[in-house]
Structure formats: C-alpha cells, structure tokens
PDB file of C-alpha atoms in Angstrom:
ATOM      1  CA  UNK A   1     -29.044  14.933  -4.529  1.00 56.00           C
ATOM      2  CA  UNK A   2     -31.200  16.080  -1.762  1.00 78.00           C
ATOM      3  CA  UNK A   3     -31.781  12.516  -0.703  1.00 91.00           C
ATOM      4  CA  UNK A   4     -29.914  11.097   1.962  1.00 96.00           C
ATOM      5  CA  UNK A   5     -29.366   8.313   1.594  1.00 97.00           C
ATOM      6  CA  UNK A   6     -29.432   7.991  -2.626  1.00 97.00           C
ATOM      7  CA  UNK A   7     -30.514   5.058  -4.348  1.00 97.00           C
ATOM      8  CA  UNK A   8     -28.085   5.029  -7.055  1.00 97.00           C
ATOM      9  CA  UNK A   9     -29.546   1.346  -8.343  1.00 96.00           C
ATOM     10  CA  UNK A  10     -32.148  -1.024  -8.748  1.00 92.00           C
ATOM     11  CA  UNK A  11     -31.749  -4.407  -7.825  1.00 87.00           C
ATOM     12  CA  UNK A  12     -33.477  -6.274 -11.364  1.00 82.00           C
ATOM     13  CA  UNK A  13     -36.962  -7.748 -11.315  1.00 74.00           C
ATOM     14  CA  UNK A  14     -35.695 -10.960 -12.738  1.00 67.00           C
ATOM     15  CA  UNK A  15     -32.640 -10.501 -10.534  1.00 58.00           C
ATOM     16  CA  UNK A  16     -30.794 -14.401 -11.185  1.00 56.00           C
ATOM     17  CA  UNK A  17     -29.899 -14.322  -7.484  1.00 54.00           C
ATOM     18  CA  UNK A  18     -32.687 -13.992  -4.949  1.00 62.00           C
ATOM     19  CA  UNK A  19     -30.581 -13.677  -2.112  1.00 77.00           C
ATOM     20  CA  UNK A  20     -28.651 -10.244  -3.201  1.00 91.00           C
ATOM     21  CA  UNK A  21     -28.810  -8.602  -0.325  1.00 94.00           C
ATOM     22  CA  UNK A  22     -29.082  -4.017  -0.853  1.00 96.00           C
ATOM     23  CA  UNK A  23     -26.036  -2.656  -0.127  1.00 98.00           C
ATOM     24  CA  UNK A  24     -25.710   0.657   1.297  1.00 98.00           C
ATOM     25  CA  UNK A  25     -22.278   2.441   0.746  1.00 98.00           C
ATOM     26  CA  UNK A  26     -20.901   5.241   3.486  1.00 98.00           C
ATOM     27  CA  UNK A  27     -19.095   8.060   2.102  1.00 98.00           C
ATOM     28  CA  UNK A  28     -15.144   8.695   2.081  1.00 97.00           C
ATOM     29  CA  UNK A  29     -13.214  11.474   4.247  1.00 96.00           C
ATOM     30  CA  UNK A  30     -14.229  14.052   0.877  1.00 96.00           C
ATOM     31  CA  UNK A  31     -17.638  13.976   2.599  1.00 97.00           C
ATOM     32  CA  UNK A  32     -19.523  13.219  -1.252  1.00 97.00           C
ATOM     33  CA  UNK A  33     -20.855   9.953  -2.898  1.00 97.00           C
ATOM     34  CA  UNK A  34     -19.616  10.904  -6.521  1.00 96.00           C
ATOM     35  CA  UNK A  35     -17.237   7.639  -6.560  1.00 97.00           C
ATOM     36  CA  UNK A  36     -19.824   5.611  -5.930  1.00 98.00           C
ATOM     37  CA  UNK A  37     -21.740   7.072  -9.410  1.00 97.00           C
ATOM     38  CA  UNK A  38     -18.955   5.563 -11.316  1.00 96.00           C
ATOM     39  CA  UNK A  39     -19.806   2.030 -10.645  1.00 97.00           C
ATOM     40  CA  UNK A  40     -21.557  -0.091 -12.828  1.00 97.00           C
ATOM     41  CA  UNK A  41     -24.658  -2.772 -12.791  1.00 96.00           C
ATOM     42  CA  UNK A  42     -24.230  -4.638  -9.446  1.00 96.00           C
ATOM     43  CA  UNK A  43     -27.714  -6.208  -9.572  1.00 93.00           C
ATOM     44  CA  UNK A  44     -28.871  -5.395  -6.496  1.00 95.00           C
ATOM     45  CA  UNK A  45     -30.263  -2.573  -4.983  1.00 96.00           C
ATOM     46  CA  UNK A  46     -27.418   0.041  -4.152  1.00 98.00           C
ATOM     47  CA  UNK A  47     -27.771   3.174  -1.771  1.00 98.00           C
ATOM     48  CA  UNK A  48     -25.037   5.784  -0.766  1.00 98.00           C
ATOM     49  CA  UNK A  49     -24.879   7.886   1.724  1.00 98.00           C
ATOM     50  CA  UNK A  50     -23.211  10.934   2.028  1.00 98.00           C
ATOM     51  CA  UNK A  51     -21.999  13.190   5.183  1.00 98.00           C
ATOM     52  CA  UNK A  52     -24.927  15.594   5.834  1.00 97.00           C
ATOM     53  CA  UNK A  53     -22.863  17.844   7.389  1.00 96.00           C
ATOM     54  CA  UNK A  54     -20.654  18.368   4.558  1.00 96.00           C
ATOM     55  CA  UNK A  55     -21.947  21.993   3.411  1.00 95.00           C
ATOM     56  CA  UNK A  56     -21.714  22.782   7.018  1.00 94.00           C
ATOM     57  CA  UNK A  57     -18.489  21.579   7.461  1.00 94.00           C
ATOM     58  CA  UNK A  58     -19.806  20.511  11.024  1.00 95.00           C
ATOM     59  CA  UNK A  59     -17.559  18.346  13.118  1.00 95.00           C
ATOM     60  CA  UNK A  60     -18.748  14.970  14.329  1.00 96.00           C
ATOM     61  CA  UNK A  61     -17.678  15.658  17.672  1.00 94.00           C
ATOM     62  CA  UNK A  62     -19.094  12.463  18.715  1.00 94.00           C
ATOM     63  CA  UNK A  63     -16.920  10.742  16.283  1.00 94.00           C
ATOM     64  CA  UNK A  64     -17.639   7.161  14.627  1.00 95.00           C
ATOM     65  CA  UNK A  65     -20.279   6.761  17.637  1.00 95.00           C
ATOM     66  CA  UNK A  66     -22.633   9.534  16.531  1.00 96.00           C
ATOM     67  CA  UNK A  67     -21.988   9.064  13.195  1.00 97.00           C
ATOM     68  CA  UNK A  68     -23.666   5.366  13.971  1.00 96.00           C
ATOM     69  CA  UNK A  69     -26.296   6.570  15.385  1.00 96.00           C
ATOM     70  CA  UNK A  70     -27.590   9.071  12.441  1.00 97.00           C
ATOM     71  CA  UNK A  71     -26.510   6.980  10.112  1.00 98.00           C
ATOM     72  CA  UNK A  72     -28.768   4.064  11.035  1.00 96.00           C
ATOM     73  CA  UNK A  73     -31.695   6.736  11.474  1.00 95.00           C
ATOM     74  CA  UNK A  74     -31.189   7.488   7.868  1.00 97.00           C
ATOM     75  CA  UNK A  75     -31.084   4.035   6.425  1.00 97.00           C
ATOM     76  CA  UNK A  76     -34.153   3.519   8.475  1.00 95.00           C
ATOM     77  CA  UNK A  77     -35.558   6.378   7.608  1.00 95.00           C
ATOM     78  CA  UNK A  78     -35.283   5.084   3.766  1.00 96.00           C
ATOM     79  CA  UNK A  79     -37.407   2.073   4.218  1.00 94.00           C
ATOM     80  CA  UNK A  80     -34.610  -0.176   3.986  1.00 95.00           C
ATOM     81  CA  UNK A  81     -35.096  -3.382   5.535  1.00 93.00           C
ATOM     82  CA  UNK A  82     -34.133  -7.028   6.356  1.00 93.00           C
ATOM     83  CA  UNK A  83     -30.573  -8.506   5.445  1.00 94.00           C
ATOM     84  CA  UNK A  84     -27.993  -5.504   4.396  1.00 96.00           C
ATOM     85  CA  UNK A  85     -24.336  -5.455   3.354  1.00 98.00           C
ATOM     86  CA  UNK A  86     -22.796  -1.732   4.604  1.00 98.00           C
ATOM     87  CA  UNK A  87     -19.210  -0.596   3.251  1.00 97.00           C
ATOM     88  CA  UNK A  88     -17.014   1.912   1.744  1.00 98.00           C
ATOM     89  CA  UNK A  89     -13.801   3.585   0.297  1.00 98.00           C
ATOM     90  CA  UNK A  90     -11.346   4.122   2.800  1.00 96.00           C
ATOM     91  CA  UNK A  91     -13.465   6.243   5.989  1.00 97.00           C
ATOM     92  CA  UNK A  92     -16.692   4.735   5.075  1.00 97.00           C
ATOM     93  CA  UNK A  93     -15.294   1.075   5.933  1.00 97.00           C
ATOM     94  CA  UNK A  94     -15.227   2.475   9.621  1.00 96.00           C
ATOM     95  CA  UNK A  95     -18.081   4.360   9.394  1.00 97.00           C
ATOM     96  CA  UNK A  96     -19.814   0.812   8.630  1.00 97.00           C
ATOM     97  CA  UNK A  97     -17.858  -0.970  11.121  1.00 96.00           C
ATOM     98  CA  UNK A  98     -19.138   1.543  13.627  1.00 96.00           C
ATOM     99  CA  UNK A  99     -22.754   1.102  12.498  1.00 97.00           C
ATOM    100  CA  UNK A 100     -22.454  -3.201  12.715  1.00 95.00           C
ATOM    101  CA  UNK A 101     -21.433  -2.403  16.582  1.00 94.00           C
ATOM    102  CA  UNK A 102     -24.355  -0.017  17.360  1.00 93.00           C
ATOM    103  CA  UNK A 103     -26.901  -2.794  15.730  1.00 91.00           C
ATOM    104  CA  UNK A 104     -25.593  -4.843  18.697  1.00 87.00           C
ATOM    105  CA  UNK A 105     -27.303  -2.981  21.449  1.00 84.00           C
ATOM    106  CA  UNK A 106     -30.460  -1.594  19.017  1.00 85.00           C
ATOM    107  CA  UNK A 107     -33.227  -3.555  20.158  1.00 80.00           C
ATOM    108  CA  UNK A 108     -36.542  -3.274  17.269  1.00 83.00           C
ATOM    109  CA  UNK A 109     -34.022  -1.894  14.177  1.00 87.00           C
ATOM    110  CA  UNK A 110     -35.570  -3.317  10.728  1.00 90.00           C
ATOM    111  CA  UNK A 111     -32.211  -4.281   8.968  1.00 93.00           C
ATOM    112  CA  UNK A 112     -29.400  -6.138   9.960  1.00 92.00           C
ATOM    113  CA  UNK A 113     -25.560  -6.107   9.182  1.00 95.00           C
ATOM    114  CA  UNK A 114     -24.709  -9.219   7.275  1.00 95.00           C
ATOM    115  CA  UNK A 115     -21.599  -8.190   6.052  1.00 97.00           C
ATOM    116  CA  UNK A 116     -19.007  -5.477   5.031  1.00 98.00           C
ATOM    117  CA  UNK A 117     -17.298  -4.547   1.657  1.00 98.00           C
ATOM    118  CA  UNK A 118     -13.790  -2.483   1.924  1.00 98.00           C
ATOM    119  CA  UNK A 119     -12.463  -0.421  -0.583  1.00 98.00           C
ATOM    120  CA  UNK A 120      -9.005   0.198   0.251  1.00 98.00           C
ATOM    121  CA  UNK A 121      -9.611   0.846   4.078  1.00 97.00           C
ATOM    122  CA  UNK A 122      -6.333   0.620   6.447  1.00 95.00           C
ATOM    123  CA  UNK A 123      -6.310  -0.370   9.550  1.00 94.00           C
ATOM    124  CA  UNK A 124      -7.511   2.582  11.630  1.00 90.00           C
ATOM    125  CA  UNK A 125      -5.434   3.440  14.877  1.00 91.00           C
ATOM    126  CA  UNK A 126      -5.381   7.415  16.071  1.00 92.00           C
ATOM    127  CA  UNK A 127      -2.434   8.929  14.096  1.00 90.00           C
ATOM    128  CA  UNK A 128      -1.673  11.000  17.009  1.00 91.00           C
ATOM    129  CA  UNK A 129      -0.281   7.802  18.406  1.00 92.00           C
ATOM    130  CA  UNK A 130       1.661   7.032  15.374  1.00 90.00           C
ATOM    131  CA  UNK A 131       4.959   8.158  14.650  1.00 89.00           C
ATOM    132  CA  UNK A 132       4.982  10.544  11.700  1.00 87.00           C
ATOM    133  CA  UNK A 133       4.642   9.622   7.808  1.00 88.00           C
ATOM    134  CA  UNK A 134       5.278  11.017   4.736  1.00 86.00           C
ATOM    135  CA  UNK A 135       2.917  13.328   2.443  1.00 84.00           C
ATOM    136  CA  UNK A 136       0.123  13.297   1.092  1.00 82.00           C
ATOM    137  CA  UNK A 137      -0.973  13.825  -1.963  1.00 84.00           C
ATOM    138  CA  UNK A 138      -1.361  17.646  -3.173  1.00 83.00           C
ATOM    139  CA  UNK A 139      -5.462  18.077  -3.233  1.00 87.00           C
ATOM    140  CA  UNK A 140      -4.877  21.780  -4.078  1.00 86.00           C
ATOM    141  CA  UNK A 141      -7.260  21.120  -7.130  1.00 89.00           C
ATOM    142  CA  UNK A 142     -10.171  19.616  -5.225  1.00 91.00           C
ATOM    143  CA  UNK A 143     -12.872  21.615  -4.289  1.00 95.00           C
ATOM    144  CA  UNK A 144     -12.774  23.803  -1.794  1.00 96.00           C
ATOM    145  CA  UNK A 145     -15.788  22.160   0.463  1.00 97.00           C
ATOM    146  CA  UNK A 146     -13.859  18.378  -0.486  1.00 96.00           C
ATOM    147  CA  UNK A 147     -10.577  19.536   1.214  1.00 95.00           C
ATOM    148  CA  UNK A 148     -12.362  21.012   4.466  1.00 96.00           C
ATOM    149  CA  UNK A 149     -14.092  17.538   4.415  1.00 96.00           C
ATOM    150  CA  UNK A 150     -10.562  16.065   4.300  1.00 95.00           C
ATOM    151  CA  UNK A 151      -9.068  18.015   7.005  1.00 94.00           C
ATOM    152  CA  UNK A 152     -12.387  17.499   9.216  1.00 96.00           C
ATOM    153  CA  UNK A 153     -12.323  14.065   9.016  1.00 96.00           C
ATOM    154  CA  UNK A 154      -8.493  13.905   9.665  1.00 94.00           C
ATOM    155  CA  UNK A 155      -8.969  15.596  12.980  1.00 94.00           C
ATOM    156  CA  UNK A 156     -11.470  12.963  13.648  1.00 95.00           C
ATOM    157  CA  UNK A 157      -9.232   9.997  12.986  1.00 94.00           C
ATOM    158  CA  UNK A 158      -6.188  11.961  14.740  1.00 94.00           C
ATOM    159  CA  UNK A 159      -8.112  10.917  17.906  1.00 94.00           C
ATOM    160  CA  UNK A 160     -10.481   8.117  17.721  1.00 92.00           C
ATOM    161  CA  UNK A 161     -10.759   4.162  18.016  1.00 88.00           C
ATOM    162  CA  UNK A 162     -12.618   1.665  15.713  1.00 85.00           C
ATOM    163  CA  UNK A 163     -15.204  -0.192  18.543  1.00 85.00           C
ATOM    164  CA  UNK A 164     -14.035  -3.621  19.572  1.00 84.00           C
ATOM    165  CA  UNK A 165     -16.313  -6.666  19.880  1.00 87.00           C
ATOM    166  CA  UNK A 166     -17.107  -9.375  22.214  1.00 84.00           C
ATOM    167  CA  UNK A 167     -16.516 -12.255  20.194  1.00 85.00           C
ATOM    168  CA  UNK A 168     -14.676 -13.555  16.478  1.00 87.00           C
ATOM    169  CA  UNK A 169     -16.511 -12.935  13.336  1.00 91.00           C
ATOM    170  CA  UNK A 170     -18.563 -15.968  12.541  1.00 92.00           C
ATOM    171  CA  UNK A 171     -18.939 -17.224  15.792  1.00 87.00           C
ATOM    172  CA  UNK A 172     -15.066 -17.991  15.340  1.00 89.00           C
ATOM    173  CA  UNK A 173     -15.644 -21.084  13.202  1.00 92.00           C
ATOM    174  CA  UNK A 174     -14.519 -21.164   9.396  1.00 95.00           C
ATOM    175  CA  UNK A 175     -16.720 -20.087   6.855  1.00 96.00           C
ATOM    176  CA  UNK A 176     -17.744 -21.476   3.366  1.00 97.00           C
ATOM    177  CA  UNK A 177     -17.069 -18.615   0.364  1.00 95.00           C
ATOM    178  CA  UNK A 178     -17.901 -18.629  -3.549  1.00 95.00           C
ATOM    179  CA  UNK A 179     -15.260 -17.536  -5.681  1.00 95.00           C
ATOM    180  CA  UNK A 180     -14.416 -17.955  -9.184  1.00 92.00           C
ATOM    181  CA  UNK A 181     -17.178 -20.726  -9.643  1.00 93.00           C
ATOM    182  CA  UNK A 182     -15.773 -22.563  -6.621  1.00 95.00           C
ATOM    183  CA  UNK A 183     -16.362 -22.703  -3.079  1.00 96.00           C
ATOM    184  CA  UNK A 184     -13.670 -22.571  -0.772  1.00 97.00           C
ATOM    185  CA  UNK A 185     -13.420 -23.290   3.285  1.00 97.00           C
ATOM    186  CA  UNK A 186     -11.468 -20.554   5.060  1.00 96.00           C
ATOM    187  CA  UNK A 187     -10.417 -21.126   7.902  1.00 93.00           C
ATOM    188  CA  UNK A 188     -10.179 -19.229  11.442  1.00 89.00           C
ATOM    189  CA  UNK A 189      -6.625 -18.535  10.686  1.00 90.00           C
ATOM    190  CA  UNK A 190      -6.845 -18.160   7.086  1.00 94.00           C
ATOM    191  CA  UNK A 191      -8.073 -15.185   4.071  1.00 96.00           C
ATOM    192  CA  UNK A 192      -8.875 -15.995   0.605  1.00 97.00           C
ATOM    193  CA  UNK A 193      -6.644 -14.116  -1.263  1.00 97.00           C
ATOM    194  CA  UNK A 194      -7.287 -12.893  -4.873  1.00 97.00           C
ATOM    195  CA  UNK A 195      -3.829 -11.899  -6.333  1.00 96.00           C
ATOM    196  CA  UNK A 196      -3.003 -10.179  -9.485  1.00 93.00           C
ATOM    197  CA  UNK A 197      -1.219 -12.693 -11.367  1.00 90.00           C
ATOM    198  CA  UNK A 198      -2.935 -15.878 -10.261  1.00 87.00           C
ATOM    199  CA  UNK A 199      -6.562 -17.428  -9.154  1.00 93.00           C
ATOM    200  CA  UNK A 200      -7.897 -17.768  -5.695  1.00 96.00           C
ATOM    201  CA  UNK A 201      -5.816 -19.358  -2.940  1.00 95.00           C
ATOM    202  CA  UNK A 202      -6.298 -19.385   0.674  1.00 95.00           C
ATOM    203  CA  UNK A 203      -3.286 -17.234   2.812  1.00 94.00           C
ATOM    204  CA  UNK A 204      -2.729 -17.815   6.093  1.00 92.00           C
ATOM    205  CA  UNK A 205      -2.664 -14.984   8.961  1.00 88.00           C
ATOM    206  CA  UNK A 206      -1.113 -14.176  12.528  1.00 77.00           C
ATOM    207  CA  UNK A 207      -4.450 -14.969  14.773  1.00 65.00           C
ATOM    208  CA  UNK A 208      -5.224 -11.698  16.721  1.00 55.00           C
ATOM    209  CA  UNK A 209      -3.692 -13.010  20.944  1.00 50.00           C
ATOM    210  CA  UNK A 210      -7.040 -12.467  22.605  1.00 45.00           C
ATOM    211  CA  UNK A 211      -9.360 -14.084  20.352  1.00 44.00           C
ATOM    212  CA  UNK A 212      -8.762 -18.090  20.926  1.00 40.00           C
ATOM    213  CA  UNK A 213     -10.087 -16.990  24.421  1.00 38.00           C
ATOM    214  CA  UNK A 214     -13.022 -15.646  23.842  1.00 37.00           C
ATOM    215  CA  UNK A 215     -16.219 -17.245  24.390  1.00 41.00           C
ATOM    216  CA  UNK A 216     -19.258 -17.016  21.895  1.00 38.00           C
ATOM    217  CA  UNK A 217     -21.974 -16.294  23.762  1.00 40.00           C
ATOM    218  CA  UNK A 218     -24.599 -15.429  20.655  1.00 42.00           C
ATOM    219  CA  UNK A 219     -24.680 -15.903  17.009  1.00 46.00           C
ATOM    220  CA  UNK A 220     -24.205 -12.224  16.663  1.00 57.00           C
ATOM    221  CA  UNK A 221     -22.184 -10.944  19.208  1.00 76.00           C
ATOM    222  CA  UNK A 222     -18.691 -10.351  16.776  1.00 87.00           C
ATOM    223  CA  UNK A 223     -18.244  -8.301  13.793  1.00 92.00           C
ATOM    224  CA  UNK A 224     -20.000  -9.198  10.123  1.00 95.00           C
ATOM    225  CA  UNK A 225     -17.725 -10.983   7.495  1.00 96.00           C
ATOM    226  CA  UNK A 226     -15.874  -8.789   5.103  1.00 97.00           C
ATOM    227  CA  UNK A 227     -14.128  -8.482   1.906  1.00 98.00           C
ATOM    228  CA  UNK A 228     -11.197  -5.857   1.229  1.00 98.00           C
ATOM    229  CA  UNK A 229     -10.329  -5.262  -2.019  1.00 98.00           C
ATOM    230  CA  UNK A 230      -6.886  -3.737  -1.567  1.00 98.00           C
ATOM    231  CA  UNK A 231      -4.438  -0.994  -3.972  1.00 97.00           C
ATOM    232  CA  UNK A 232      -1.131  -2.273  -4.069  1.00 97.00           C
ATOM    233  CA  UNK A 233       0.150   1.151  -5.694  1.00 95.00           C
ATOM    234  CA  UNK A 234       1.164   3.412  -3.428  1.00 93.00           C
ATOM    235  CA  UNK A 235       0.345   7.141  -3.606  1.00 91.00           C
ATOM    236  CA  UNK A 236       2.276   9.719  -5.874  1.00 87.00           C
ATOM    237  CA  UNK A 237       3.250  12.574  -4.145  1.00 80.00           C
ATOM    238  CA  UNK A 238       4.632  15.857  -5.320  1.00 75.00           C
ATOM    239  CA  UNK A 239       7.115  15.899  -2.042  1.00 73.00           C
ATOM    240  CA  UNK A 240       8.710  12.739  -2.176  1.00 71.00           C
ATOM    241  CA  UNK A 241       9.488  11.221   1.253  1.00 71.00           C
ATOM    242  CA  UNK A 242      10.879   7.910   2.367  1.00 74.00           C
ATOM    243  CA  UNK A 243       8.506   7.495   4.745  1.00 84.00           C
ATOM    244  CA  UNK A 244       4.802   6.305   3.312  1.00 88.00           C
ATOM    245  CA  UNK A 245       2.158   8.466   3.494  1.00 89.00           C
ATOM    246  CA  UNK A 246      -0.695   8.030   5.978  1.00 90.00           C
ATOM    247  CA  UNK A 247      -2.776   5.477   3.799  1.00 93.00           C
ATOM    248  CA  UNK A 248       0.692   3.655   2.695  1.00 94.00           C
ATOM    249  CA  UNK A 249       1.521   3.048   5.905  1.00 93.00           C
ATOM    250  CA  UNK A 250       0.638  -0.856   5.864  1.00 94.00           C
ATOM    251  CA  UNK A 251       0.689  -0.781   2.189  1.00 95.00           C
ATOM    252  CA  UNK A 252       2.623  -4.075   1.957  1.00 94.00           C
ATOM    253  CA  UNK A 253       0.498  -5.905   4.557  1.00 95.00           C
ATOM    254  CA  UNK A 254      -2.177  -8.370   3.014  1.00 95.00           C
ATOM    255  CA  UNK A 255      -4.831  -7.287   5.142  1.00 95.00           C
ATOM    256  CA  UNK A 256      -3.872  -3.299   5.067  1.00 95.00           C
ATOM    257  CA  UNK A 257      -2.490  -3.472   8.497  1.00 93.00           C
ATOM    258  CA  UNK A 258      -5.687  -5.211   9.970  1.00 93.00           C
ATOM    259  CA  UNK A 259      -3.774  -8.641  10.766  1.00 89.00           C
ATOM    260  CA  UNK A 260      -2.881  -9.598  14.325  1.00 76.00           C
ATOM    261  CA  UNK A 261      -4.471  -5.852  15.112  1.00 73.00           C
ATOM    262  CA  UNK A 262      -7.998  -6.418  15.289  1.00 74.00           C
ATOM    263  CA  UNK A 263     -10.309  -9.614  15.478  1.00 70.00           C
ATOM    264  CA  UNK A 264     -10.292 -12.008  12.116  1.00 84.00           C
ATOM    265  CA  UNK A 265     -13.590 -10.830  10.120  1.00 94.00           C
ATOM    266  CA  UNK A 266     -12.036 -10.256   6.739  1.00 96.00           C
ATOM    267  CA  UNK A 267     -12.413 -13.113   4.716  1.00 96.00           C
ATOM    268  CA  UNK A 268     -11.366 -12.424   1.366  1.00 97.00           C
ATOM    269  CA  UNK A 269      -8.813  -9.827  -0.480  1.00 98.00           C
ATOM    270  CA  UNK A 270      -9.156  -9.037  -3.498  1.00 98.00           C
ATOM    271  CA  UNK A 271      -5.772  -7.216  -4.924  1.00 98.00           C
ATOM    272  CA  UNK A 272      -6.309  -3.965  -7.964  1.00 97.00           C
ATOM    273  CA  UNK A 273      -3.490  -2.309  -9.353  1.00 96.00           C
ATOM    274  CA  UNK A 274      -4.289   1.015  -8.200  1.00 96.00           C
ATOM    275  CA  UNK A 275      -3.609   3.728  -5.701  1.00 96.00           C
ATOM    276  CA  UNK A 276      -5.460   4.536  -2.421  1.00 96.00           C
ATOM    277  CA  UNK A 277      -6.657   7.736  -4.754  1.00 94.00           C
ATOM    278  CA  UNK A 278      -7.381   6.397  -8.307  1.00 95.00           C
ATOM    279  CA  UNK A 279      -9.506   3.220  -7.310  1.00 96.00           C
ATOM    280  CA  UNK A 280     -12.372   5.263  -8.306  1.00 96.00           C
ATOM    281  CA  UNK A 281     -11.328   7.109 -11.329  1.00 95.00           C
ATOM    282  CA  UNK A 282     -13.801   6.663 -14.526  1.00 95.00           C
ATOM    283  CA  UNK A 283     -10.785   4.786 -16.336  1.00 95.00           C
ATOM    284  CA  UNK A 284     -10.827   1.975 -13.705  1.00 95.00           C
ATOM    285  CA  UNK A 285     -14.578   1.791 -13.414  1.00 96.00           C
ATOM    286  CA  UNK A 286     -15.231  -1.603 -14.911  1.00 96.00           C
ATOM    287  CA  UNK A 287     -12.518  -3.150 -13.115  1.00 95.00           C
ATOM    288  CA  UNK A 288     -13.858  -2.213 -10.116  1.00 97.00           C
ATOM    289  CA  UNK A 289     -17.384  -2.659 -10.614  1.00 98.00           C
ATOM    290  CA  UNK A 290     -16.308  -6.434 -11.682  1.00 96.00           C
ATOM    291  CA  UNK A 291     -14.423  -6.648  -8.543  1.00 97.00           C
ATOM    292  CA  UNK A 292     -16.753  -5.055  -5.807  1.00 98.00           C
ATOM    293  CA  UNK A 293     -19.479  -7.723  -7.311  1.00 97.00           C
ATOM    294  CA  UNK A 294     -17.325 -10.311  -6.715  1.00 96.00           C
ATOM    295  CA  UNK A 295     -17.276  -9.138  -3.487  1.00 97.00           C
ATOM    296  CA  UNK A 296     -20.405  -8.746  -2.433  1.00 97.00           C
ATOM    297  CA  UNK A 297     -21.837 -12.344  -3.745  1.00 95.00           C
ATOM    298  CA  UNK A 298     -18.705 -13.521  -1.623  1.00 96.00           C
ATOM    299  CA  UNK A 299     -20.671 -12.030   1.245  1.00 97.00           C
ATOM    300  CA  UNK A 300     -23.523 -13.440  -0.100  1.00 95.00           C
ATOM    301  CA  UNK A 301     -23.257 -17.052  -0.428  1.00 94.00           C
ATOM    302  CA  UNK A 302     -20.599 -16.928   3.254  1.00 96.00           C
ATOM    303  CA  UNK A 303     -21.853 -19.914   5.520  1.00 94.00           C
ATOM    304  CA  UNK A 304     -20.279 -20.555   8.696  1.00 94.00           C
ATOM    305  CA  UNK A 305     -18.739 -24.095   7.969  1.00 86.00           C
TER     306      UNK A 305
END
C-alpha cells in the first residue's frame, strides 16, 4: 500500500447515477486505512488516505492545519478532480473538516468539497479543557505502531480546535435531501434523523447563538453539508467507570455533541447499533456499507431549497 492516497474502488462504467461524486476517506487516530477495506460496492470511485507519518510516528505539530495542507497536496497529487465528498471514522471527520476550510483560501485547487460523511465523529473540543472521563478501551492487543498512532493523535486533540467558518452551511437556507425514495426539506433548525426502529423523520435542533447573525457573503463561504451516521452503544471497558469514556462523552446527544456547539452543517443522522470501536468490524460490514451509501447519495442529490 505504497500509494497514498489508495484507490480502494471503481466508480462503474454504467454507473446508474452520473452525478456520484469520488469520495476520498481520511484515516482514524490508528493512523491505517484497513476499516475502510471492509466496505463494500459504493459505486463510485472511493480513495483512502492514510497518515504518512505513521511508521515514523512523527507528530503533526502543526495539527489539523498542516495536516490540510498535505493532505490536499496528496489528493491533488492523485489526479483527483472536480466535485468530491471527504470524510471519515471518528479523527478523519476533522481531518476533512479541516481540509473544506483550507479550500476556502486555495485559489487554482482542481477539486472542491461538496460535502462530508461522519462515521461516528464527536464533537471535537481540546480534552485538556474538559473535565475528566472514564476509560478507554484496553488496546493492549493492537499493534504496536496502531497504539503509538493512538496516543499521537490524542496529544494532538488534547490541544487543538476544529476551524470555524464565516457563514451557515448552505448559505443558511434549508436544503432538499433523498432518503428512503423520498425527498425531504430540512430545515435551518432541523436534521433528518434515521432511527433504529422507525423510517425517516425530520428532528429539530438548538440553533448554534451566533449563526442567525451572520451574513452570507458567498455561496461558499460556510462549511459543506454532512451526514453522521452515529453508534448508540457505548464502549466496553475492562475498568468500568461511571463516567463515559472520551468518545461516550455526548453519546446520548443526536448530533454527538455537535448541536448548539458548532454551526448547523449536518443534515442527516443515520443511527447503527454499534460501538465507537466495532462500526468497522467484518461482522457489521454490510450494514455499514448499506448505510454509508445512503449517505453519500444524501449528499448527492442535497439542493439548497
């Protein structure tokens, strides 16, 4: 896997949709891209990418920022171009938040951000201003270069901030979305919510205090539409603790924390019934594959209403 990034799949010649845009998936905190392997036939072209620094176990001192920065170089460098949908498990969510910001002041790039798939990804605010929280799981049988990645990353997120943006999502207006062979209009103020137990319906959600203010001064001045497909498990742990572990900590929130924190630009939720750290395992492959499809032709066929 000497590539960087790996095309892991081929959109088909007589794809049925025309407009299925590549996706290019960022890596977790473990550094690797094996997850990703697992997936099936999303009918598009798929790349991953995974931290180049990982053998190294170099730091990103620059944090998300430089991690932007190389990471658009590489999808450039790839030949990828046009209309793209970025995302990730968990870490790789920011990573592609942080990449949609940099596009903003990249003047000549050859792809564009349309929008933002996120596996299981938490709001992101530096733990060391948290208070403390339980656990986490034991990782003793990873690999040894997986749990370096782990702690590395960790020491990343200890410290730093997801970027913040000048205007809402969708030029703050709602936004069209095809679901389950309907199209629904989600509003400012709203999330289409995929439950277990039940169909779509729309939810509605505490509007973040300084975005009715802001002014839209371009089309794309405010982060891409996303979709979150969120565990509703929460993580075993050999030490149990009443407080929730770092990626529990917002378990029970719809939006993983993200609501009334940061601007509105997920649109959708789609809810598995899996932990933070078996989304991914080969026994839940097809549900997820069927789910992160959904997804993505949700991001898709999104029209500002």
């Amino acid at each position: 896997m000497d590539q960087n990034p790996l095309r892991l799949q081929f959109r088909p010649r007589a794809a049925r949709l025309p407009s299925a845009a590549p996706l290019v998936l960022i890596h977790d905190a473990g550094g690797t891209i094996y997850s990703y392997l697992r997936l099936g036939d999303l009918k598009r072209d798929v790349w991953a990418i995974s931290d180049p620094y990982f053998e190294a176990v170099k730091p990103w001192d620059g944090g998300f920022d430089e991690m932007a920065e190389h990471y658009q170089q590489l999808i450039e460098n790839a030949g990828i171009r046009g209309p793209i949908l970025l995302g990730g498990w968990s870490l790789g969510a920011y990573v592609s938040l942080a990449i949609a910001k940099r596009m903003l002041q990249v003047k000549h790039c050859r792809f564009y951000v349309t929008g933002i798939l996120m596996v299981d990804s938490p709001i992101q605010i530096p733990t060391s201003t948290l208070p403390p929280c339980g656990p986490d799981p034991d990782f003793s049988d990873l690999p040894d270069l997986v749990r370096k990645s782990f702690d590395k990353f960790d020491a990343m997120l200890s410290v730093c901030n997801l970027p913040t943006w000048d205007s809402p999502a969708c030029q703050g207006k709602p936004v069209r979305l095809a679901a389950g062979g309907k199209t629904f209009t989600v509003g400012t103020d709203q999330v289409l919510h995929l439950p277990l137990d039940g169909g779509w319906t729309t939810a509605s959600l505490t509007r973040t205090p300084h975005e009715g203010r802001t002014e839209v001064m371009e089309q794309f001045t405010g982060p891409p539409p996303a979709v979150l497909v969120r565990c509703l498990r929460r993580t075993p742990s050999n030490a149990p603790s009443q407080e929730p572990s770092q990626v529990d900590r917002y378990r029970d929130d719809l939006l993983l924390g993200w609501e009334g924190r940061h601007q509105s630009f997920i649109k959708a939720v789609i809810d598995v019934d899996k932990h933070h750290f078996n989304v991914f395992h080969p026994s839940n492959a097809d549900t997820m594959t069927q789910h992160i499809h959904a997804g993505l032709n949700m991001l898709d066929s999104l029209q500002v209403a």
